[in-house]
């Protein structure tokens, strides 16, 4: 049997790193449907999973893929799918079901240009809001955005950990730049990896209430075949899991589904601040775009400009407090994204009108160059 | 006096051990065919003494979709049409589990049609039990993929002009290894077919033609649920192993019932396991 964790160094692609991260996290089920630029994840899983005792299945579409993942998760396996925007559009139905029935699952979205079929082979960051609001109703998900091949690996592990811990669908939102970029990946030895598994019930089946939360607002999870004989439904349900159509039931359930993420946000959010202490200008960028932004910050510092970079790593929940800290001395905030204005709205919401928030959009398949960012920064701060 | 003492000696209903008692009474209308189907299913479980730790009962959305919530088993109520995709995930993730999908004609063949044909093609081990009442019951009696030509429903108020599916023919053509059709009148034969299907490994399909006296049968002036059952007795014929393509389903003339397919084919989760074992050995 091949090793599930390929400890060592390799020179590889972001998509492959996501697949290896998933295996290292304990993922043993993948269901998907081919789509550029995420296909390499499926291809890697189709090769690797059967060799390590896992299961790969190519489904008839993304609706089926995501639903099979939820079925596998409820059957006790750590399970994932990988796709791009058009596939996420189809999966949104099941993401709502997974949120409602609290199924741990990981979805890697390697973002390409949209809307619709858009630019299949080009980079984009235009599914940021789709990840948060894609399905109907009030719910929360977690979304992490990697900026390197190493982070594709690390954050896929973290996505599994968070998804298991909070029983919530978790996205790895990668742009095509990171998905297809090749660089060094270091896979640590197994005993250096922190792996979190879902909480299991500690009571006998007769006493088990499948949707009764503990103090962290997360209920322990029995899985099929363990003798618990529980029921789960996408309908509003009580702690037994039974459908109940009352105001009280909705009120006991939906706020909890949101609050288990909102109230634990301090444990979930992740961000990186570079040279922000004395920064008068705060640049905000993430994913592939953050690498360009980092270069721009270095160049600007060399010219004597007091500029820093804030990089949200978890976009949902958004690292509010970390942004406020990073922007403490800023006189202006500049947000650069590979879209026509998405996360900038969240930044504005947090900065309020305290200082101006400028936006540098880009709606074509390539990232900004550092020079372009510099030019824009100079123009905006004049 | 005698009345009371007689009642007190009646044993508990034989299928109650399979039912979530705390969910009764159920939501189904009286004389609805769904009740018969659930009764037959529970009876089959009992006669097989089925190990309920190895079964997952899954349904989609609809009146029939509520079925999964009444069984004292691991059970899951998916979104509309997705029960089979969910069941595929269950079977592949844990091959010791037997998924049973109980859902309606609209759920399984309109919104979920693609999942049906592909799970049958792959031959994923599961029993799919379809309650065919020729309409969307839960949403108030609209036409769907099984509604006969000229039938009246709330979205075909002047008569349906679409050609319906013949479900057993779809199942057979897609690769199901067991295909049967009964009406809600054939409770005992239905139970036997369920027993057979549960003992087979592969994609098995049973269609149960069922009254919906509240909607479909009322709009089409078929009378009470009892009258619909009488009509089933009049027009149904049993033609085991006849060509499912020819299995007529016409309320005015004939409903052909029976077991049409009972064949063997390697099952998907077995194939996956075998494939994996070979690769793990390095073959
Ligand atoms: C995505 C989606 N579309 C539509 C509906 C509304 N809906 C609920 S049940 C149903 C049809 C059910 O018909 P069928 O499967 O035949 O079941 P029956 O009620 O007749 O047993 C529809 C359209 C829904 N719940 N979800
Ligand atoms: S509406 Fe029709 S299908 Fe639904 S429970 Fe009533 S009789 Fe049965
Ligand atoms: Mg129906």
XYZ file of C-alpha atoms and ligand atoms in Angstrom:
700
model
C 0.000 0.000 0.000
C 1.264 3.478 -0.852
C 1.706 6.045 1.890
C -1.192 8.396 2.538
C 1.233 11.129 3.621
C 4.146 11.767 1.276
C 6.462 13.285 3.873
C 9.313 15.141 2.213
C 9.870 17.821 -0.375
C 8.406 18.072 -3.822
C 8.137 20.587 -6.616
C 4.503 20.610 -7.512
C 1.316 22.392 -8.430
C -1.233 24.000 -6.096
C -3.965 21.605 -7.165
C -1.769 18.601 -6.355
C -0.856 20.170 -3.004
C -4.569 20.473 -2.170
C -5.060 16.777 -2.959
C -2.062 15.793 -0.822
C -3.236 18.071 1.985
C -6.621 16.377 1.922
C -5.033 12.916 2.145
C -2.792 14.063 4.973
C -5.875 15.362 6.791
C -7.435 11.912 6.538
C -9.730 12.442 3.549
C -10.687 9.038 2.138
C -13.546 9.951 -0.202
C -13.641 12.167 -3.255
C -16.586 12.654 -5.598
C -16.315 15.127 -8.423
C -16.924 16.139 -11.982
C -14.110 17.364 -14.239
C -13.714 21.124 -14.633
C -10.829 23.438 -15.425
C -8.856 24.625 -13.466
C -9.607 22.134 -10.664
C -9.417 18.868 -12.625
C -5.905 18.055 -11.467
C -7.239 17.582 -7.940
C -9.697 14.934 -9.166
C -6.990 13.321 -11.295
C -4.617 13.116 -8.352
C -7.344 11.698 -6.124
C -8.366 9.135 -8.771
C -4.764 7.921 -8.755
C -3.988 8.181 -5.059
C -7.177 7.226 -3.206
C -7.564 3.612 -4.411
C -3.889 3.015 -3.605
C -4.316 4.014 0.043
C -7.656 2.330 0.715
C -9.807 5.361 -0.058
C -12.625 5.819 -2.550
C -12.795 7.975 -5.662
C -15.939 8.335 -7.717
C -16.657 10.511 -10.716
C -20.312 11.458 -10.580
C -22.735 12.526 -13.326
C -22.621 16.202 -12.360
C -21.665 18.533 -9.520
C -25.034 18.273 -7.793
C -24.481 14.539 -7.471
C -20.820 14.989 -6.523
C -21.539 17.280 -3.617
C -24.493 15.159 -2.480
C -22.396 11.980 -2.575
C -19.805 13.788 -0.440
C -22.465 14.541 2.177
C -23.598 10.892 2.042
C -20.010 9.739 2.535
C -19.476 12.198 5.370
C -22.575 10.881 7.129
C -21.189 7.384 6.562
C -18.104 8.256 8.562
C -15.448 9.244 6.039
C -13.721 12.575 5.665
C -14.939 13.599 2.249
C -14.332 16.304 -0.327
C -14.976 17.564 -3.796
C -13.140 20.042 -6.008
C -14.559 22.235 -8.716
C -14.686 25.745 -10.161
C -17.404 28.426 -10.223
C -19.828 26.692 -12.614
C -19.636 23.566 -10.473
C -20.118 25.513 -7.248
C -23.257 27.034 -8.787
C -24.642 23.496 -9.029
C -23.345 22.447 -5.618
C -24.964 25.323 -3.779
C -28.144 23.338 -3.262
C -26.218 20.670 -1.369
C -24.002 23.142 0.461
C -27.231 24.381 2.048
C -28.165 20.795 2.906
C -24.726 20.173 4.407
C -25.000 23.381 6.441
C -28.506 22.445 7.632
C -27.639 18.850 8.539
C -24.190 19.866 9.821
C -22.202 17.556 7.568
C -18.448 18.105 7.649
C -17.162 18.419 4.071
C -14.465 20.256 2.158
C -14.940 21.908 -1.208
C -11.967 23.261 -3.132
C -13.021 25.952 -5.605
C -10.215 26.816 -7.991
C -11.693 30.070 -9.235
C -11.816 30.968 -12.917
C -13.402 33.904 -14.719
C -17.193 34.154 -14.792
C -20.085 34.707 -15.042
C -21.357 31.492 -16.586
C -18.739 29.516 -18.524
C -16.610 32.664 -18.524
C -12.868 32.113 -18.879
C -12.215 28.475 -18.028
C -8.437 28.652 -18.114
C -7.937 32.124 -16.663
C -7.437 33.322 -13.123
C -10.091 35.114 -11.128
C -11.224 35.797 -7.580
C -14.846 36.393 -8.407
C -16.499 33.654 -6.330
C -15.760 35.246 -2.953
C -19.363 36.254 -2.363
C -20.737 33.095 -3.969
C -18.913 31.061 -1.321
C -20.642 32.995 1.416
C -24.101 33.540 -0.019
C -24.438 30.831 -2.683
C -27.228 28.801 -1.110
C -30.509 30.186 0.172
C -31.361 30.922 3.786
C -29.324 32.052 6.766
C -26.258 29.923 7.329
C -22.506 30.233 7.702
C -19.643 28.473 5.998
C -15.876 28.750 6.416
C -13.639 29.771 3.500
C -9.839 29.853 3.423
C -7.735 31.431 0.657
C -4.222 30.141 -0.021
C -1.457 32.298 -1.501
C 1.107 29.601 -2.228
C 1.434 25.947 -3.090
C 2.484 25.285 0.506
C -0.666 27.014 1.739
C -2.784 24.936 -0.634
C -1.536 21.959 1.372
C -1.648 23.564 4.817
C -5.029 25.231 4.389
C -6.647 22.121 2.947
C -5.652 20.336 6.159
C -6.986 23.242 8.179
C -10.204 23.218 6.118
C -10.740 19.558 7.064
C -9.969 20.299 10.697
C -12.403 23.208 10.876
C -15.066 21.371 8.950
C -14.822 18.394 11.326
C -14.661 20.550 14.432
C -17.620 22.769 13.571
C -19.549 20.328 11.356
C -19.749 22.880 8.590
C -18.995 22.894 4.857
C -15.583 24.487 4.419
C -14.160 25.990 1.239
C -10.615 26.247 0.056
C -11.020 29.213 -2.299
C -8.007 29.151 -4.542
C -7.553 31.252 -7.629
C -6.263 29.635 -10.809
C -2.879 31.286 -10.209
C -2.287 29.259 -7.055
C -4.046 26.160 -8.412
C -1.707 25.911 -11.376
C 1.422 27.498 -9.946
C 4.359 25.177 -9.302
C 6.725 25.691 -6.396
C 8.247 23.861 -3.494
C 5.985 21.929 -1.176
C 7.159 20.510 2.128
C 5.043 17.735 3.577
C 5.849 17.264 7.255
C 5.978 13.888 9.010
C 2.628 12.570 10.190
C 3.303 13.235 13.876
C 3.871 16.931 13.190
C 0.446 17.401 11.639
C -2.423 18.579 13.798
C -5.490 16.599 12.787
C -8.950 17.185 14.239
C -11.766 14.653 13.993
C -15.475 15.226 14.583
C -16.803 14.727 18.106
C -18.528 11.398 18.604
C -21.494 10.798 20.912
C -20.608 9.558 24.378
C -24.144 8.444 25.260
C -25.909 5.211 24.272
C -28.249 5.313 21.245
C -31.431 5.613 23.376
C -30.136 8.850 24.866
C -28.570 10.301 21.746
C -30.039 13.542 20.388
C -28.287 14.072 17.050
C -28.754 17.841 16.996
C -28.249 18.683 20.636
C -25.317 21.090 20.789
C -22.611 21.168 23.432
C -21.240 24.434 24.822
C -19.317 25.101 21.599
C -22.731 24.980 19.858
C -21.683 21.860 17.924
C -23.518 18.537 18.415
C -21.506 15.280 18.559
C -21.977 13.297 15.361
C -22.986 9.652 15.068
C -22.651 8.142 11.625
C -24.641 5.541 9.730
C -24.065 1.951 10.689
C -23.047 2.636 14.292
C -26.423 1.599 15.714
C -27.650 5.076 16.619
C -30.577 4.902 14.170
C -30.900 8.662 13.935
C -32.733 10.765 11.383
C -31.457 13.905 9.677
C -33.413 16.194 7.388
C -32.957 19.415 5.457
C -36.248 20.550 6.950
C -36.144 22.646 10.092
C -35.726 20.112 12.872
C -35.574 19.744 16.627
C -32.736 18.192 18.617
C -34.007 14.720 17.756
C -33.639 15.622 14.097
C -37.397 15.485 13.542
C -39.083 18.040 11.271
C -40.846 20.762 13.256
C -42.495 23.699 11.501
C -42.757 26.087 14.436
C -41.168 29.492 15.029
C -39.497 28.045 18.115
C -37.813 25.262 16.153
C -36.507 27.655 13.495
C -35.312 29.994 16.228
C -33.537 27.208 18.113
C -31.816 25.942 14.980
C -30.914 28.657 12.470
C -29.235 31.145 14.823
C -27.174 28.265 16.235
C -26.034 27.190 12.760
C -24.740 30.743 12.262
C -23.524 31.337 15.793
C -21.400 28.195 15.992
C -19.208 29.975 13.439
C -19.772 33.617 14.456
C -19.197 33.021 18.160
C -16.145 30.872 17.513
C -14.757 33.310 14.932
C -11.754 34.202 17.094
C -10.647 30.561 16.851
C -11.302 30.336 13.116
C -10.172 33.597 11.540
C -6.695 33.788 10.105
C -4.808 36.680 8.519
C -1.308 37.909 7.879
C -0.138 41.487 8.371
C 3.147 42.616 6.824
C 4.755 45.972 7.682
C 1.465 47.293 8.990
C 2.612 48.785 12.325
C 3.530 52.181 10.956
C 1.612 51.872 7.702
C -0.171 54.989 6.543
C -1.400 53.124 3.520
C -2.835 49.683 4.034
C -3.030 47.442 1.023
C -5.475 44.541 1.252
C -5.065 41.579 -1.075
C -5.404 37.811 -0.897
C -4.678 34.632 -2.832
C -2.489 34.985 -5.909
C -3.010 38.742 -5.918
C -1.376 39.031 -2.484
C 1.940 37.943 -3.984
C 1.904 40.836 -6.425
C 0.786 43.130 -3.635
C 3.702 41.979 -1.469
C 6.140 42.940 -4.214
C 4.439 46.328 -4.528
C 4.759 46.869 -0.776
C 8.486 46.095 -0.918
C 8.989 48.451 -3.874
C 6.976 51.199 -2.194
C 8.887 50.796 1.069
C 12.125 51.113 -0.915
C 10.801 54.451 -2.170
C 10.090 55.459 1.421
C 6.313 55.080 1.354
C 4.799 53.839 4.628
C 2.762 51.018 3.279
C 1.759 47.617 4.651
C -0.123 44.584 3.449
C -3.084 42.925 5.084
C -3.820 39.447 3.748
C -7.001 37.746 4.927
C -6.404 33.984 4.915
C -9.843 33.118 6.198
C -12.232 35.275 4.185
C -15.291 33.741 5.863
C -15.468 34.401 8.709
C -13.662 37.618 7.858
C -10.752 38.524 10.194
C -12.346 41.781 11.335
C -10.250 42.421 14.407
C -7.029 41.654 12.609
C -7.998 44.124 9.860
C -8.799 46.813 12.435
C -5.403 46.280 14.067
C -3.592 46.402 10.755
C -5.443 49.576 9.773
C -4.871 51.293 13.142
C -2.546 53.970 11.721
C -3.696 53.908 8.127
C -4.911 57.063 6.449
C -6.157 55.130 3.503
C -6.955 51.556 2.627
C -6.499 50.157 -0.866
C -8.080 46.853 -1.779
C -6.864 44.944 -4.834
C -8.858 41.980 -6.058
C -9.137 39.966 -9.248
C -12.807 40.838 -9.612
C -15.058 43.852 -10.055
C -15.600 44.498 -6.364
C -16.363 41.774 -3.822
C -14.327 41.636 -0.621
C -13.864 45.411 -0.780
C -17.455 45.712 0.450
C -16.561 43.741 3.571
C -13.472 45.903 4.140
C -15.598 49.073 3.804
C -18.109 47.654 6.242
C -15.378 47.175 8.849
C -13.372 50.358 8.212
C -16.662 52.311 8.040
C -16.000 55.889 7.024
C -12.995 56.302 9.265
C -10.561 56.496 6.346
C -11.097 56.291 2.574
C -11.193 52.795 1.088
C -10.072 52.658 -2.551
C -10.524 49.716 -4.841
C -8.322 48.385 -7.622
C -10.380 45.954 -9.664
C -9.203 43.582 -12.346
C -11.606 41.670 -14.509
C -9.403 39.727 -16.858
C -7.569 36.480 -16.596
C -4.168 37.672 -15.391
C -3.158 39.241 -12.094
C -1.944 42.811 -11.749
C 1.775 43.319 -12.167
C 3.569 45.001 -9.235
C 4.119 48.039 -11.474
C 0.449 48.322 -12.243
C -0.360 48.132 -8.548
C 2.289 50.769 -7.793
C 0.874 53.043 -10.465
C -2.605 52.635 -9.044
C -1.369 53.163 -5.487
C 0.374 56.384 -6.481
C -2.703 57.578 -8.349
C -5.082 56.809 -5.465
C -2.997 58.424 -2.781
C -2.476 61.680 -4.600
C -66.783 -5.493 28.965
C -66.043 -8.094 26.338
C -64.958 -5.294 23.997
C -62.356 -3.994 26.454
C -60.927 -7.388 27.291
C -60.633 -8.212 23.604
C -58.710 -5.015 22.885
C -56.380 -5.616 25.779
C -55.325 -8.962 24.323
C -54.435 -7.543 20.902
C -50.686 -7.719 20.459
C -48.688 -4.785 19.357
C -48.759 -4.188 15.612
C -46.084 -6.471 14.139
C -44.242 -3.748 12.233
C -44.064 -1.253 15.090
C -40.524 -2.258 15.986
C -39.413 -0.746 12.661
C -41.301 2.510 13.156
C -40.385 5.684 15.047
C -43.384 5.560 17.346
C -42.820 9.086 18.582
C -43.428 10.369 15.065
C -46.954 8.957 14.780
C -49.494 9.912 13.561
C -47.973 10.249 10.092
C -48.824 12.976 7.607
C -50.287 10.836 4.820
C -53.918 11.228 3.736
C -56.217 8.310 4.386
C -56.348 5.847 1.477
C -53.039 7.179 0.139
C -50.909 4.416 -1.399
C -47.783 5.475 0.478
C -49.040 3.783 3.668
C -49.366 0.430 1.893
C -45.861 0.715 0.499
C -44.348 1.495 3.889
C -46.290 -1.343 5.454
C -45.032 -3.770 2.801
C -41.485 -2.541 3.261
C -41.607 -2.970 7.035
C -43.182 -6.414 6.616
C -40.338 -7.420 4.319
C -37.784 -6.213 6.890
C -39.513 -8.292 9.498
C -39.740 -11.448 7.470
C -36.052 -11.159 6.538
C -35.212 -10.233 10.126
C -33.056 -7.590 8.488
C -30.084 -6.309 10.483
C -31.111 -2.671 10.813
C -27.595 -1.601 11.805
C -26.644 -2.154 8.169
C -29.414 -0.191 6.500
C -29.804 3.497 5.682
C -33.229 4.718 4.541
C -32.982 7.764 2.312
C -35.572 9.847 0.563
C -35.978 12.985 -1.485
C -38.724 15.571 -1.157
C -42.449 14.961 -1.556
C -45.223 13.150 0.265
C -43.326 9.911 -0.366
C -40.100 11.696 0.591
C -41.384 11.869 4.150
C -41.142 8.073 4.335
C -37.574 7.978 5.626
C -38.603 9.866 8.752
C -40.930 7.150 9.985
C -38.466 4.266 10.220
C -36.458 3.462 13.326
C -33.278 3.245 11.288
C -30.405 5.409 10.201
C -32.272 7.675 7.855
C -31.720 10.860 5.883
C -34.054 13.247 4.076
C -32.106 14.854 1.224
C -33.067 17.754 -1.020
C -35.477 17.239 -3.906
C -34.239 14.561 -6.311
C -30.916 13.819 -4.660
C -31.638 10.698 -2.615
C -29.874 8.399 -5.091
C -26.753 10.573 -5.291
C -26.629 10.593 -1.481
C -27.156 6.805 -1.412
C -24.262 6.397 -3.840
C -22.010 8.299 -1.431
C -23.178 6.088 1.438
C -22.611 2.814 -0.425
C -19.202 3.804 -1.727
C -18.042 5.173 1.636
C -19.199 2.192 3.658
C -19.990 -0.860 1.511
C -21.428 -2.819 4.440
C -24.434 -0.452 4.395
C -27.503 -1.127 2.275
C -29.109 2.111 1.125
C -32.851 2.032 0.540
C -34.301 4.988 -1.343
C -38.026 5.549 -0.934
C -39.287 8.463 -2.999
C -41.886 9.755 -5.429
C -42.146 9.606 -9.197
C -41.431 13.326 -9.589
C -38.498 13.277 -7.210
C -36.842 10.240 -8.790
C -37.610 10.817 -12.471
C -37.929 14.573 -13.033
C -35.423 16.484 -10.909
C -33.561 13.299 -9.931
C -33.753 11.482 -13.268
C -30.092 11.852 -14.081
C -28.996 10.338 -10.767
C -31.380 7.430 -11.302
C -30.034 6.406 -14.693
C -26.406 6.784 -13.639
C -26.713 4.827 -10.401
C -28.472 2.079 -12.379
C -25.747 2.202 -15.040
C -23.011 1.853 -12.391
C -25.050 -0.828 -10.636
C -24.644 0.732 -7.194
C -26.161 -1.571 -4.578
C -29.419 -0.025 -3.375
C -33.145 -0.607 -3.406
C -35.146 2.199 -4.996
C -38.803 2.066 -4.074
C -40.847 4.531 -6.116
C -44.392 5.491 -5.225
C -45.898 6.457 -8.574
C -49.057 8.488 -8.069
C -48.756 10.172 -11.477
C -48.364 13.634 -9.996
C -46.532 15.881 -7.557
C -48.559 15.237 -4.441
C -46.726 17.367 -1.923
C -46.974 20.585 -3.917
C -50.667 20.226 -4.661
C -51.061 17.884 -7.610
C -49.096 19.222 -10.567
C -48.294 17.188 -13.680
C -44.914 15.448 -13.866
C -42.901 12.947 -15.877
C -45.339 10.084 -15.219
C -48.610 11.960 -15.762
C -50.562 10.180 -18.514
C -51.507 12.025 -21.703
C -54.777 13.973 -21.273
C -54.819 13.597 -17.457
C -56.041 16.627 -15.529
C -53.734 18.168 -12.943
C -53.471 21.697 -11.580
C -50.756 22.538 -14.122
C -52.428 20.622 -16.948
C -55.954 21.902 -16.304
C -56.992 21.208 -19.904
C -55.352 17.799 -20.117
C -51.680 16.811 -20.159
C -50.065 16.917 -23.604
C -46.659 15.437 -22.623
C -45.600 11.836 -23.164
C -44.905 10.118 -19.826
C -42.020 7.851 -18.884
C -42.580 4.141 -18.480
C -40.530 3.782 -15.292
C -39.796 0.067 -15.460
C -38.558 0.475 -18.997
C -36.287 3.378 -17.964
C -34.912 1.264 -15.096
C -34.295 -1.798 -17.255
C -32.696 0.215 -20.062
C -30.425 1.975 -17.556
C -29.087 -1.309 -16.232
C -31.046 -2.158 -13.061
C -30.563 -5.811 -12.047
C -34.027 -6.157 -10.553
C -37.106 -4.366 -11.885
C -40.690 -4.858 -10.733
C -44.000 -3.040 -10.828
C -46.951 -3.565 -8.527
C -49.933 -1.501 -7.525
C -50.807 -0.599 -3.955
C -53.378 -3.383 -4.180
C -50.669 -6.052 -4.525
C -49.386 -5.641 -0.981
C -48.242 -9.223 -0.570
C -46.577 -9.546 -3.943
C -44.942 -6.194 -3.345
C -43.605 -7.447 -0.013
C -42.137 -10.520 -1.720
C -40.466 -8.393 -4.379
C -39.008 -6.116 -1.700
C -37.622 -9.171 0.089
C -36.044 -10.382 -3.127
C -34.615 -6.983 -3.977
C -33.149 -6.542 -0.497
C -31.312 -9.831 -0.832
C -29.811 -8.928 -4.184
C -26.606 -6.972 -4.515
C -26.965 -4.273 -7.134
C -29.309 -1.541 -8.288
C -32.860 -2.780 -7.758
C -36.041 -0.908 -8.614
C -39.660 -1.379 -7.647
C -42.427 0.899 -8.895
C -45.650 0.943 -6.932
C -48.644 2.452 -8.722
C -50.482 4.215 -5.925
C -53.651 6.154 -5.351
C -53.515 9.829 -4.480
C -57.170 10.249 -3.665
C -56.682 13.799 -2.432
C -55.303 15.186 -5.685
C -54.650 13.152 -8.816
C -57.492 10.704 -8.475
C -59.896 13.442 -7.431
C -59.058 15.759 -10.329
C -59.456 12.848 -12.704
C -62.731 11.706 -11.101
C -61.429 8.261 -10.184
C -63.539 8.196 -7.036
C -62.409 7.287 -3.529
C -59.198 5.488 -2.658
C -61.200 2.275 -2.365
C -62.655 2.751 -5.823
C -59.176 3.293 -7.227
C -58.062 0.024 -5.613
C -61.056 -1.751 -7.171
C -60.077 -0.358 -10.524
C -56.512 -1.647 -10.019
C -57.946 -5.101 -9.404
C -59.980 -4.874 -12.578
C -57.283 -3.696 -14.933
C -54.011 -5.074 -13.599
C -52.468 -8.179 -15.101
C -49.322 -9.986 -13.967
C -46.761 -10.740 -16.644
C -43.534 -11.756 -14.922
C -40.429 -11.490 -17.105
C -42.307 -9.846 -19.949
C -40.541 -7.054 -21.821
C -40.590 -3.944 -19.607
C -40.707 -1.809 -22.774
C -44.121 -3.298 -23.410
C -45.330 -3.059 -19.808
C -48.432 -0.982 -20.398
C -49.570 1.443 -17.738
C -52.960 2.866 -18.663
C -55.617 3.482 -16.049
C -58.383 3.126 -18.641
C -57.313 -0.241 -19.980
C -54.433 -2.146 -18.398
C -51.614 -1.964 -15.894
C -49.035 -4.675 -16.487
C -47.456 -5.748 -13.201
C -44.795 -8.253 -12.260
C -41.090 -8.790 -11.923
C -39.586 -7.907 -15.284
C -35.845 -8.154 -14.656
C -33.867 -10.332 -12.252
C -30.277 -10.554 -13.445
C -26.713 -10.516 -12.138
C -23.983 -7.991 -12.858
C -20.874 -6.979 -10.872
C -21.791 -4.360 -8.299
C -20.070 -0.968 -8.164
C -18.738 -0.899 -4.583
C -17.419 -4.454 -5.042
C -15.675 -3.399 -8.249
C -14.178 -0.385 -6.496
C -12.915 -2.531 -3.657
C -11.401 -5.104 -5.990
C -9.789 -2.369 -8.058
C -8.345 -0.793 -4.910
C -7.024 -4.094 -3.567
C -5.165 -4.785 -6.812
C -3.580 -1.353 -6.789
C -2.644 -1.623 -3.122
C -0.775 -4.845 -3.863
C 1.005 -3.007 -6.646
C -0.376 -5.117 -9.524
C -35.498 22.250 -5.705
C -36.917 22.084 -5.360
N -37.856 22.356 -6.305
C -39.160 22.199 -6.003
C -39.552 21.773 -4.765
C -41.016 21.621 -4.448
N -41.463 20.233 -4.406
C -41.599 19.605 -3.238
S -42.167 18.039 -3.412
C -42.242 18.206 -5.080
C -42.747 17.104 -5.965
C -42.890 15.791 -5.323
O -43.484 14.896 -6.201
P -43.222 13.350 -6.091
O -41.787 13.077 -6.050
O -43.991 12.677 -7.168
O -43.754 12.988 -4.647
P -45.248 12.843 -4.082
O -45.492 14.072 -3.280
O -46.181 12.736 -5.239
O -45.184 11.617 -3.257
C -41.831 19.472 -5.482
C -41.817 19.933 -6.883
C -38.537 21.513 -3.819
N -38.806 21.087 -2.571
N -37.245 21.671 -4.149
S -51.574 14.311 -1.287
Fe -51.766 12.388 -2.371
S -49.723 11.482 -2.257
Fe -49.781 13.081 -0.730
S -50.363 12.027 1.177
Fe -52.250 12.815 0.227
S -53.000 11.145 -1.009
Fe -50.878 10.681 -0.538
Mg -45.782 11.662 -7.069
